[in-house]
Amino acid sequence: MQSDAINEFALRDELRRLRTQVPDSPQLNPIVSLAFDLSRQLESGKISLDHLRGLSGRLMDRACIHRARRLRDRIGYTEHADTIKEFTEFVESRIPDGEGDSDRFEAFAERWSRVRNGIVLTAHPTFGLSEALTRRMVEIAMGGDDDDDEINDRIGVPHRPDENIDLSYEHARAMDAIRNMRSGYYELLNAFFSITAQHFGDRAYTLRPKLATMASWVGYDLDGRTDIQWNRSFLIKLQEKFAALSEVRERFLTIRHRITNEEGIMRVARQITGKLDLAIAAVDEQIKSLSNAQQESGGLARAANVITRGDSYNLTSISPLTGLIDDMIASVDAPQIKRQLASLNGLIEATGLGMAHIHVRINASQLNNAFRAYVHEPWTHDLSERQALQRIVEMIRDVDEESVNFQTLELETATAIRQFALISQIRKHVDSDTPIRFLIAECESPATVLIAVFFAKLFGVSDIVDISPLFETPEGLETGARLLDRLLEEPAYRDYIKGRGRMSIQTGFSDAGRFIGQISATLAIERLHFALAAMLGKSGLQDVEALIFSTHGESMGRGAHPDDLKTRLKYVFSDEARRRFVGYGVPVKHETSFQGGDGYLWFANRGLSTRALATIIMDGAQAAESEDALYHRSSLTLDFMLRLKAYQQNLFAHPGYRAVLGAFGTNLLFKTGSRAVKRQSDQATVADRGDPSRMRAIPNNAILQQFGYVANVVAGLGIAVGTDRDRFLTLAEQSARLQTLLEMIAHGKRLSSLNALSANASVFDAGFWALRASWGREPEIEPALRNLASYLLSDTRAAAINGFAHHLRLDAIDLHQILETLGIEGGKVPDDHRLELDLLHAVRLAVIMRVFILAAQLPRFAQQNDTSHSQILNLALGLDVPEVVAFMRQVFPHKVTGGPAAAAFDEAASYRPHGIDDYARLETEILEPMEQAYELIREIGTGITHHFGAFG
């Protein structure tokens, strides 16, 4: 630490002292007070930006270390051996009691004959941690809790994402996580066969245990984006096949080297190796041909001919491979070799000819529009009409299957149709066995689902595609049960799900939490689970399971409970929901998402991956019988839920909410993904960038974090309880489910600060700058302070945000009283971690003040390309710093480049053109410092994210 470094502990104590003065000085904001003091020192030269960079760096390091250790605790990792031991005990506990080995074996085999839980990796833009920072966090997480360990005192890498995050980057990160998952899955299979062999001998190796599924939509998700072409998705699928086959080959060779050279066994081994070698060579040739297709005339046709070539080398089914491995299991004697071969077979069967299953995703509007274009008849204009529904059903009944080729994919302009054709080509030429999920975002009509069934039948893939509507909007959640019920009335849909053996849905916690608040969304989704259980139970459909995919993010605002992984899983799919499905005799599979870079942390190495996988598999156990009062006091529960939902919807429409989202927009944040912040159809301007309905859930939640108050998690409980407080408190004491929800709220409140929310509004308050100028203590920047005060006189952001904060404070009073009565810590008196979070807000606010003061000193200029000085100042105050700096450098060039040197001219000149260095002051005293401040602002944003545990 520098000898003149700012003492963060003294500043933390100062924040604590200032907080004690608030009851006697209600207008005092400790964060603003500290930020103002730092700003004045910065402008006077007593401290430098480097001092603030060092201060914030130490605070961010500690926050990151705390986040890494929490990751370890949330996963539940202690030692790798402990993971294997706990999982082995779980598997053994599933072995039935009794004397008849045959009956016990059959019952045990039945228990593991279907998957109960799954994992899905998505490419949501939460890649806020660079690969180096991720590795450092994992190193700390695996290092334990030794606070005195010097290696864990500092992070040593910047708190920022990697540069140039594109789809290739995201896919590579996803594949790293999936490789670790596959290794963990293989180890758990080894543990499974080890314990079962002790009970059932060699018969154990004939089992086909389905522990869990692993899936990814990275490279296949087209909801709201048009930048992923079909050939890119197909190429990604080929690359995944190549990686999977290569990994299987490597694992098999490791096993083979441990086998004695018996001719019969070696002959089968050579067959397996040969089949893998030929298949790898075939897919490698396919990858190369398709990669070069766009660069050569006629390249697509040549690539297509390579891919579709009818030789026996291209492996499109796992059966030849798993059959040979079965032969080898039967031939070898060593139990260890049998176990490893059986585990390898289990891995292949779990993932097919790819690294994982794949999910294709499009938007409902894309599907509906594709259908209208395909049919091209007036009745398709309103697909909600009963007549339209019946016409679609008739089309399903009468459909004649069509064949496609790669030219079809190139010529087809409708995204939805092209995706079904893509699935057809994947099935024919890549992997004919493995099911593919077809997710429909924003699905609010049964006609949309039936349209998907029609196209699946049209292209001959209805037997491998699971069509899954996504319910995430308020309307979708409200009408979802009726939509599903309506589908079950249609014989065409019933025939489809009977053929697949499952009825698939997807629930979206992220967008739902944005629109109606996270707690309301969770309860609404749970009610949809209950309705689905009842519908399927009464449908008369035998052996049709419910497949529920819970799509939620990594933050509280997007549906991730901050407690351990077990609680996180039960938060999105409750024990009561599992009990309802059991009660109706409906088998259920639950999948959960791990989104983007933050989600991949759970699978960042072998140890963490194996622990997470084991927990997820064990979560599939049947829930214990229990009576939870939340579900038996329906009127109180429903009233509470409706009032909470109404409060959150009003909050969503509050002008202060719009002001918070629009004050800086996403300019406080680094770019953390390849996907656009807004849907690509949106063309919002700076003026309306705060419209919450136009902004995606991740930046919405990220901005709430950056402003210091996760309102969509913590707000509304006090109002929702209302006059029923005593009854609610009694209910809370009796309901484990409600306690889980309250702990989520309390955790969010412990991190949230209304002082931070108001503090971030202070820079838009003309009075703040006028008062600062009025004392005459900063004469060097007084003109800039006066300029800011004058410019912001008509600005409404400060008033709107402060009004929002006052509105939230009234609710927070009741919230704290409720939590205190229940003995739940709500952070009314902040701990050191929260104070350091407040300190980060204060440091960043001082740096934002620096940008404002610099912006107020920008020289005036004649209007250029319809851009005025006032517009540039407005952009700067919204922290659109890169745009401001680029424009100013264009208008005021610092130097002329590319000309001949002065020494080349014999004739002397006394005049130097102003463009050479007269603008040097603008560059060195305003633009460069503004850029440096802006980078620090964004890096501190990552530090704030560390405290919340996830981006967005």
PDB file of N, CA and C in Angstrom, residues 732-810:
ATOM      1  N   ALA A 732     -46.048 -16.599   8.748  1.00  0.00           N
ATOM      2  CA  ALA A 732     -44.613 -16.667   8.457  1.00  0.00           C
ATOM      3  C   ALA A 732     -43.902 -17.615   9.414  1.00  0.00           C
ATOM      4  N   GLU A 733     -44.319 -17.645  10.645  1.00  0.00           N
ATOM      5  CA  GLU A 733     -43.701 -18.530  11.627  1.00  0.00           C
ATOM      6  C   GLU A 733     -44.024 -20.001  11.349  1.00  0.00           C
ATOM      7  N   GLN A 734     -45.124 -20.250  10.646  1.00  0.00           N
ATOM      8  CA  GLN A 734     -45.575 -21.616  10.402  1.00  0.00           C
ATOM      9  C   GLN A 734     -45.229 -22.142   9.017  1.00  0.00           C
ATOM     10  N   SER A 735     -44.716 -21.265   8.132  1.00  0.00           N
ATOM     11  CA  SER A 735     -44.498 -21.656   6.738  1.00  0.00           C
ATOM     12  C   SER A 735     -43.022 -21.617   6.374  1.00  0.00           C
ATOM     13  N   ALA A 736     -42.458 -22.787   6.104  1.00  0.00           N
ATOM     14  CA  ALA A 736     -41.061 -22.840   5.663  1.00  0.00           C
ATOM     15  C   ALA A 736     -40.899 -22.160   4.306  1.00  0.00           C
ATOM     16  N   ARG A 737     -41.902 -22.311   3.443  1.00  0.00           N
ATOM     17  CA  ARG A 737     -41.837 -21.697   2.110  1.00  0.00           C
ATOM     18  C   ARG A 737     -41.810 -20.177   2.228  1.00  0.00           C
ATOM     19  N   LEU A 738     -42.666 -19.612   3.048  1.00  0.00           N
ATOM     20  CA  LEU A 738     -42.703 -18.165   3.212  1.00  0.00           C
ATOM     21  C   LEU A 738     -41.406 -17.652   3.838  1.00  0.00           C
ATOM     22  N   GLN A 739     -40.843 -18.415   4.757  1.00  0.00           N
ATOM     23  CA  GLN A 739     -39.568 -18.015   5.364  1.00  0.00           C
ATOM     24  C   GLN A 739     -38.461 -17.923   4.316  1.00  0.00           C
ATOM     25  N   THR A 740     -38.473 -18.847   3.340  1.00  0.00           N
ATOM     26  CA  THR A 740     -37.487 -18.794   2.254  1.00  0.00           C
ATOM     27  C   THR A 740     -37.651 -17.515   1.437  1.00  0.00           C
ATOM     28  N   LEU A 741     -38.901 -17.145   1.166  1.00  0.00           N
ATOM     29  CA  LEU A 741     -39.157 -15.921   0.410  1.00  0.00           C
ATOM     30  C   LEU A 741     -38.724 -14.694   1.216  1.00  0.00           C
ATOM     31  N   LEU A 742     -39.005 -14.705   2.505  1.00  0.00           N
ATOM     32  CA  LEU A 742     -38.640 -13.562   3.348  1.00  0.00           C
ATOM     33  C   LEU A 742     -37.124 -13.427   3.475  1.00  0.00           C
ATOM     34  N   GLU A 743     -36.431 -14.555   3.506  1.00  0.00           N
ATOM     35  CA  GLU A 743     -34.969 -14.487   3.587  1.00  0.00           C
ATOM     36  C   GLU A 743     -34.383 -13.873   2.321  1.00  0.00           C
ATOM     37  N   MET A 744     -35.010 -14.158   1.184  1.00  0.00           N
ATOM     38  CA  MET A 744     -34.601 -13.517  -0.075  1.00  0.00           C
ATOM     39  C   MET A 744     -34.771 -11.996   0.035  1.00  0.00           C
ATOM     40  N   ILE A 745     -35.926 -11.572   0.508  1.00  0.00           N
ATOM     41  CA  ILE A 745     -36.183 -10.135   0.667  1.00  0.00           C
ATOM     42  C   ILE A 745     -35.172  -9.526   1.632  1.00  0.00           C
ATOM     43  N   ALA A 746     -34.950 -10.207   2.752  1.00  0.00           N
ATOM     44  CA  ALA A 746     -34.046  -9.676   3.770  1.00  0.00           C
ATOM     45  C   ALA A 746     -32.621  -9.567   3.258  1.00  0.00           C
ATOM     46  N   HIS A 747     -32.184 -10.565   2.501  1.00  0.00           N
ATOM     47  CA  HIS A 747     -30.828 -10.504   1.942  1.00  0.00           C
ATOM     48  C   HIS A 747     -30.700  -9.313   0.991  1.00  0.00           C
ATOM     49  N   GLY A 748     -31.709  -9.127   0.161  1.00  0.00           N
ATOM     50  CA  GLY A 748     -31.692  -7.970  -0.736  1.00  0.00           C
ATOM     51  C   GLY A 748     -31.684  -6.672   0.032  1.00  0.00           C
ATOM     52  N   LYS A 749     -32.429  -6.625   1.131  1.00  0.00           N
ATOM     53  CA  LYS A 749     -32.482  -5.387   1.926  1.00  0.00           C
ATOM     54  C   LYS A 749     -31.164  -5.133   2.628  1.00  0.00           C
ATOM     55  N   ARG A 750     -30.480  -6.171   3.058  1.00  0.00           N
ATOM     56  CA  ARG A 750     -29.184  -5.979   3.715  1.00  0.00           C
ATOM     57  C   ARG A 750     -28.167  -5.322   2.782  1.00  0.00           C
ATOM     58  N   LEU A 751     -28.340  -5.536   1.485  1.00  0.00           N
ATOM     59  CA  LEU A 751     -27.429  -4.951   0.505  1.00  0.00           C
ATOM     60  C   LEU A 751     -27.931  -3.622  -0.047  1.00  0.00           C
ATOM     61  N   SER A 752     -29.203  -3.345   0.134  1.00  0.00           N
ATOM     62  CA  SER A 752     -29.807  -2.174  -0.492  1.00  0.00           C
ATOM     63  C   SER A 752     -29.727  -0.955   0.408  1.00  0.00           C
ATOM     64  N   SER A 753     -29.574   0.196  -0.221  1.00  0.00           N
ATOM     65  CA  SER A 753     -29.431   1.446   0.523  1.00  0.00           C
ATOM     66  C   SER A 753     -30.175   2.561  -0.191  1.00  0.00           C
ATOM     67  N   LEU A 754     -31.176   3.104   0.478  1.00  0.00           N
ATOM     68  CA  LEU A 754     -31.877   4.254  -0.092  1.00  0.00           C
ATOM     69  C   LEU A 754     -30.991   5.483  -0.098  1.00  0.00           C
ATOM     70  N   ASN A 755     -30.006   5.524   0.798  1.00  0.00           N
ATOM     71  CA  ASN A 755     -29.022   6.611   0.745  1.00  0.00           C
ATOM     72  C   ASN A 755     -28.239   6.562  -0.562  1.00  0.00           C
ATOM     73  N   ALA A 756     -27.883   5.339  -0.979  1.00  0.00           N
ATOM     74  CA  ALA A 756     -27.155   5.205  -2.244  1.00  0.00           C
ATOM     75  C   ALA A 756     -28.028   5.638  -3.410  1.00  0.00           C
ATOM     76  N   LEU A 757     -29.305   5.244  -3.389  1.00  0.00           N
ATOM     77  CA  LEU A 757     -30.219   5.631  -4.459  1.00  0.00           C
ATOM     78  C   LEU A 757     -30.307   7.153  -4.572  1.00  0.00           C
ATOM     79  N   SER A 758     -30.521   7.822  -3.446  1.00  0.00           N
ATOM     80  CA  SER A 758     -30.606   9.288  -3.474  1.00  0.00           C
ATOM     81  C   SER A 758     -29.274   9.926  -3.808  1.00  0.00           C
ATOM     82  N   ALA A 759     -28.194   9.304  -3.348  1.00  0.00           N
ATOM     83  CA  ALA A 759     -26.863   9.869  -3.612  1.00  0.00           C
ATOM     84  C   ALA A 759     -26.578   9.926  -5.098  1.00  0.00           C
ATOM     85  N   ASN A 760     -26.956   8.871  -5.813  1.00  0.00           N
ATOM     86  CA  ASN A 760     -26.703   8.853  -7.248  1.00  0.00           C
ATOM     87  C   ASN A 760     -27.540   9.879  -7.997  1.00  0.00           C
ATOM     88  N   ALA A 761     -28.601  10.361  -7.350  1.00  0.00           N
ATOM     89  CA  ALA A 761     -29.418  11.418  -7.959  1.00  0.00           C
ATOM     90  C   ALA A 761     -28.854  12.799  -7.695  1.00  0.00           C
ATOM     91  N   SER A 762     -27.974  12.918  -6.694  1.00  0.00           N
ATOM     92  CA  SER A 762     -27.528  14.247  -6.248  1.00  0.00           C
ATOM     93  C   SER A 762     -26.806  15.027  -7.341  1.00  0.00           C
ATOM     94  N   VAL A 763     -26.123  14.343  -8.244  1.00  0.00           N
ATOM     95  CA  VAL A 763     -25.368  15.055  -9.280  1.00  0.00           C
ATOM     96  C   VAL A 763     -26.286  15.725 -10.298  1.00  0.00           C
ATOM     97  N   PHE A 764     -27.575  15.346 -10.312  1.00  0.00           N
ATOM     98  CA  PHE A 764     -28.533  15.985 -11.224  1.00  0.00           C
ATOM     99  C   PHE A 764     -29.298  17.116 -10.538  1.00  0.00           C
ATOM    100  N   ASP A 765     -28.935  17.399  -9.304  1.00  0.00           N
ATOM    101  CA  ASP A 765     -29.608  18.444  -8.524  1.00  0.00           C
ATOM    102  C   ASP A 765     -28.882  19.775  -8.725  1.00  0.00           C
ATOM    103  N   ALA A 766     -29.555  20.727  -9.374  1.00  0.00           N
ATOM    104  CA  ALA A 766     -28.933  22.038  -9.617  1.00  0.00           C
ATOM    105  C   ALA A 766     -28.519  22.690  -8.302  1.00  0.00           C
ATOM    106  N   GLY A 767     -29.315  22.452  -7.254  1.00  0.00           N
ATOM    107  CA  GLY A 767     -29.003  23.058  -5.959  1.00  0.00           C
ATOM    108  C   GLY A 767     -27.688  22.576  -5.382  1.00  0.00           C
ATOM    109  N   PHE A 768     -27.346  21.327  -5.612  1.00  0.00           N
ATOM    110  CA  PHE A 768     -26.081  20.804  -5.106  1.00  0.00           C
ATOM    111  C   PHE A 768     -24.908  21.584  -5.691  1.00  0.00           C
ATOM    112  N   TRP A 769     -24.952  21.816  -6.996  1.00  0.00           N
ATOM    113  CA  TRP A 769     -23.848  22.522  -7.647  1.00  0.00           C
ATOM    114  C   TRP A 769     -23.874  24.005  -7.320  1.00  0.00           C
ATOM    115  N   ALA A 770     -25.056  24.596  -7.206  1.00  0.00           N
ATOM    116  CA  ALA A 770     -25.148  26.024  -6.866  1.00  0.00           C
ATOM    117  C   ALA A 770     -24.618  26.279  -5.466  1.00  0.00           C
ATOM    118  N   LEU A 771     -24.992  25.432  -4.520  1.00  0.00           N
ATOM    119  CA  LEU A 771     -24.502  25.587  -3.160  1.00  0.00           C
ATOM    120  C   LEU A 771     -22.987  25.397  -3.097  1.00  0.00           C
ATOM    121  N   ARG A 772     -22.499  24.449  -3.864  1.00  0.00           N
ATOM    122  CA  ARG A 772     -21.055  24.206  -3.868  1.00  0.00           C
ATOM    123  C   ARG A 772     -20.309  25.424  -4.409  1.00  0.00           C
ATOM    124  N   ALA A 773     -20.917  26.080  -5.383  1.00  0.00           N
ATOM    125  CA  ALA A 773     -20.276  27.280  -5.939  1.00  0.00           C
ATOM    126  C   ALA A 773     -20.405  28.483  -5.016  1.00  0.00           C
ATOM    127  N   SER A 774     -21.470  28.515  -4.205  1.00  0.00           N
ATOM    128  CA  SER A 774     -21.806  29.729  -3.476  1.00  0.00           C
ATOM    129  C   SER A 774     -20.826  30.083  -2.363  1.00  0.00           C
ATOM    130  N   TRP A 775     -20.110  29.090  -1.857  1.00  0.00           N
ATOM    131  CA  TRP A 775     -19.215  29.355  -0.732  1.00  0.00           C
ATOM    132  C   TRP A 775     -17.865  29.911  -1.163  1.00  0.00           C
ATOM    133  N   GLY A 776     -17.568  29.843  -2.434  1.00  0.00           N
ATOM    134  CA  GLY A 776     -16.328  30.438  -2.930  1.00  0.00           C
ATOM    135  C   GLY A 776     -15.072  29.718  -2.498  1.00  0.00           C
ATOM    136  N   ARG A 777     -15.193  28.476  -2.087  1.00  0.00           N
ATOM    137  CA  ARG A 777     -14.024  27.733  -1.615  1.00  0.00           C
ATOM    138  C   ARG A 777     -13.307  26.978  -2.734  1.00  0.00           C
ATOM    139  N   GLU A 778     -13.899  26.954  -3.911  1.00  0.00           N
ATOM    140  CA  GLU A 778     -13.288  26.259  -5.047  1.00  0.00           C
ATOM    141  C   GLU A 778     -13.250  27.203  -6.248  1.00  0.00           C
ATOM    142  N   PRO A 779     -12.497  28.293  -6.138  1.00  0.00           N
ATOM    143  CA  PRO A 779     -12.527  29.317  -7.193  1.00  0.00           C
ATOM    144  C   PRO A 779     -12.081  28.791  -8.555  1.00  0.00           C
ATOM    145  N   GLU A 780     -11.190  27.798  -8.574  1.00  0.00           N
ATOM    146  CA  GLU A 780     -10.683  27.309  -9.857  1.00  0.00           C
ATOM    147  C   GLU A 780     -11.777  26.648 -10.700  1.00  0.00           C
ATOM    148  N   ILE A 781     -12.747  26.058 -10.038  1.00  0.00           N
ATOM    149  CA  ILE A 781     -13.795  25.355 -10.799  1.00  0.00           C
ATOM    150  C   ILE A 781     -15.159  26.019 -10.627  1.00  0.00           C
ATOM    151  N   GLU A 782     -15.182  27.215 -10.018  1.00  0.00           N
ATOM    152  CA  GLU A 782     -16.475  27.864  -9.791  1.00  0.00           C
ATOM    153  C   GLU A 782     -17.268  28.080 -11.077  1.00  0.00           C
ATOM    154  N   PRO A 783     -16.629  28.485 -12.184  1.00  0.00           N
ATOM    155  CA  PRO A 783     -17.419  28.624 -13.429  1.00  0.00           C
ATOM    156  C   PRO A 783     -18.072  27.310 -13.854  1.00  0.00           C
ATOM    157  N   ALA A 784     -17.347  26.215 -13.697  1.00  0.00           N
ATOM    158  CA  ALA A 784     -17.918  24.921 -14.056  1.00  0.00           C
ATOM    159  C   ALA A 784     -19.086  24.569 -13.150  1.00  0.00           C
ATOM    160  N   LEU A 785     -18.963  24.857 -11.853  1.00  0.00           N
ATOM    161  CA  LEU A 785     -20.047  24.573 -10.926  1.00  0.00           C
ATOM    162  C   LEU A 785     -21.281  25.386 -11.273  1.00  0.00           C
ATOM    163  N   ARG A 786     -21.063  26.645 -11.614  1.00  0.00           N
ATOM    164  CA  ARG A 786     -22.197  27.507 -11.983  1.00  0.00           C
ATOM    165  C   ARG A 786     -22.829  27.036 -13.292  1.00  0.00           C
ATOM    166  N   ASN A 787     -22.004  26.618 -14.236  1.00  0.00           N
ATOM    167  CA  ASN A 787     -22.544  26.093 -15.500  1.00  0.00           C
ATOM    168  C   ASN A 787     -23.441  24.877 -15.252  1.00  0.00           C
ATOM    169  N   LEU A 788     -22.965  23.980 -14.376  1.00  0.00           N
ATOM    170  CA  LEU A 788     -23.757  22.794 -14.066  1.00  0.00           C
ATOM    171  C   LEU A 788     -25.078  23.172 -13.409  1.00  0.00           C
ATOM    172  N   ALA A 789     -25.018  24.085 -12.455  1.00  0.00           N
ATOM    173  CA  ALA A 789     -26.244  24.508 -11.773  1.00  0.00           C
ATOM    174  C   ALA A 789     -27.233  25.116 -12.761  1.00  0.00           C
ATOM    175  N   SER A 790     -26.744  25.953 -13.653  1.00  0.00           N
ATOM    176  CA  SER A 790     -27.631  26.593 -14.638  1.00  0.00           C
ATOM    177  C   SER A 790     -28.233  25.556 -15.585  1.00  0.00           C
ATOM    178  N   TYR A 791     -27.390  24.652 -16.059  1.00  0.00           N
ATOM    179  CA  TYR A 791     -27.852  23.667 -17.033  1.00  0.00           C
ATOM    180  C   TYR A 791     -28.884  22.714 -16.426  1.00  0.00           C
ATOM    181  N   LEU A 792     -28.728  22.393 -15.143  1.00  0.00           N
ATOM    182  CA  LEU A 792     -29.591  21.390 -14.511  1.00  0.00           C
ATOM    183  C   LEU A 792     -30.835  21.986 -13.855  1.00  0.00           C
ATOM    184  N   LEU A 793     -31.028  23.292 -13.976  1.00  0.00           N
ATOM    185  CA  LEU A 793     -32.198  23.910 -13.340  1.00  0.00           C
ATOM    186  C   LEU A 793     -33.508  23.273 -13.796  1.00  0.00           C
ATOM    187  N   SER A 794     -33.584  22.925 -15.056  1.00  0.00           N
ATOM    188  CA  SER A 794     -34.831  22.358 -15.581  1.00  0.00           C
ATOM    189  C   SER A 794     -34.812  20.835 -15.617  1.00  0.00           C
ATOM    190  N   ASP A 795     -33.738  20.217 -15.121  1.00  0.00           N
ATOM    191  CA  ASP A 795     -33.625  18.761 -15.169  1.00  0.00           C
ATOM    192  C   ASP A 795     -34.502  18.137 -14.079  1.00  0.00           C
ATOM    193  N   THR A 796     -35.247  17.119 -14.453  1.00  0.00           N
ATOM    194  CA  THR A 796     -36.213  16.507 -13.519  1.00  0.00           C
ATOM    195  C   THR A 796     -35.702  15.227 -12.865  1.00  0.00           C
ATOM    196  N   ARG A 797     -34.498  14.790 -13.222  1.00  0.00           N
ATOM    197  CA  ARG A 797     -34.054  13.483 -12.750  1.00  0.00           C
ATOM    198  C   ARG A 797     -33.897  13.422 -11.226  1.00  0.00           C
ATOM    199  N   ALA A 798     -33.283  14.431 -10.629  1.00  0.00           N
ATOM    200  CA  ALA A 798     -33.056  14.396  -9.182  1.00  0.00           C
ATOM    201  C   ALA A 798     -34.378  14.328  -8.428  1.00  0.00           C
ATOM    202  N   ALA A 799     -35.338  15.156  -8.833  1.00  0.00           N
ATOM    203  CA  ALA A 799     -36.630  15.171  -8.138  1.00  0.00           C
ATOM    204  C   ALA A 799     -37.349  13.840  -8.302  1.00  0.00           C
ATOM    205  N   ALA A 800     -37.309  13.289  -9.522  1.00  0.00           N
ATOM    206  CA  ALA A 800     -38.012  12.031  -9.767  1.00  0.00           C
ATOM    207  C   ALA A 800     -37.387  10.889  -8.968  1.00  0.00           C
ATOM    208  N   ILE A 801     -36.053  10.813  -8.954  1.00  0.00           N
ATOM    209  CA  ILE A 801     -35.383   9.725  -8.241  1.00  0.00           C
ATOM    210  C   ILE A 801     -35.568   9.875  -6.739  1.00  0.00           C
ATOM    211  N   ASN A 802     -35.484  11.096  -6.226  1.00  0.00           N
ATOM    212  CA  ASN A 802     -35.691  11.297  -4.791  1.00  0.00           C
ATOM    213  C   ASN A 802     -37.133  10.984  -4.398  1.00  0.00           C
ATOM    214  N   GLY A 803     -38.084  11.339  -5.277  1.00  0.00           N
ATOM    215  CA  GLY A 803     -39.471  10.971  -5.007  1.00  0.00           C
ATOM    216  C   GLY A 803     -39.646   9.465  -4.954  1.00  0.00           C
ATOM    217  N   PHE A 804     -38.953   8.782  -5.831  1.00  0.00           N
ATOM    218  CA  PHE A 804     -38.956   7.311  -5.856  1.00  0.00           C
ATOM    219  C   PHE A 804     -38.389   6.771  -4.548  1.00  0.00           C
ATOM    220  N   ALA A 805     -37.295   7.351  -4.087  1.00  0.00           N
ATOM    221  CA  ALA A 805     -36.664   6.917  -2.837  1.00  0.00           C
ATOM    222  C   ALA A 805     -37.595   7.139  -1.645  1.00  0.00           C
ATOM    223  N   HIS A 806     -38.285   8.274  -1.616  1.00  0.00           N
ATOM    224  CA  HIS A 806     -39.218   8.531  -0.514  1.00  0.00           C
ATOM    225  C   HIS A 806     -40.353   7.504  -0.524  1.00  0.00           C
ATOM    226  N   HIS A 807     -40.846   7.199  -1.708  1.00  0.00           N
ATOM    227  CA  HIS A 807     -41.909   6.203  -1.862  1.00  0.00           C
ATOM    228  C   HIS A 807     -41.445   4.846  -1.323  1.00  0.00           C
ATOM    229  N   LEU A 808     -40.213   4.475  -1.643  1.00  0.00           N
ATOM    230  CA  LEU A 808     -39.666   3.198  -1.180  1.00  0.00           C
ATOM    231  C   LEU A 808     -39.402   3.211   0.323  1.00  0.00           C
ATOM    232  N   ARG A 809     -39.022   4.366   0.853  1.00  0.00           N
ATOM    233  CA  ARG A 809     -38.703   4.441   2.281  1.00  0.00           C
ATOM    234  C   ARG A 809     -39.938   4.160   3.146  1.00  0.00           C
ATOM    235  N   LEU A 810     -41.083   4.656   2.703  1.00  0.00           N
ATOM    236  CA  LEU A 810     -42.307   4.403   3.465  1.00  0.00           C
ATOM    237  C   LEU A 810     -42.577   2.903   3.576  1.00  0.00           C
TER     238      LEU A 810
END
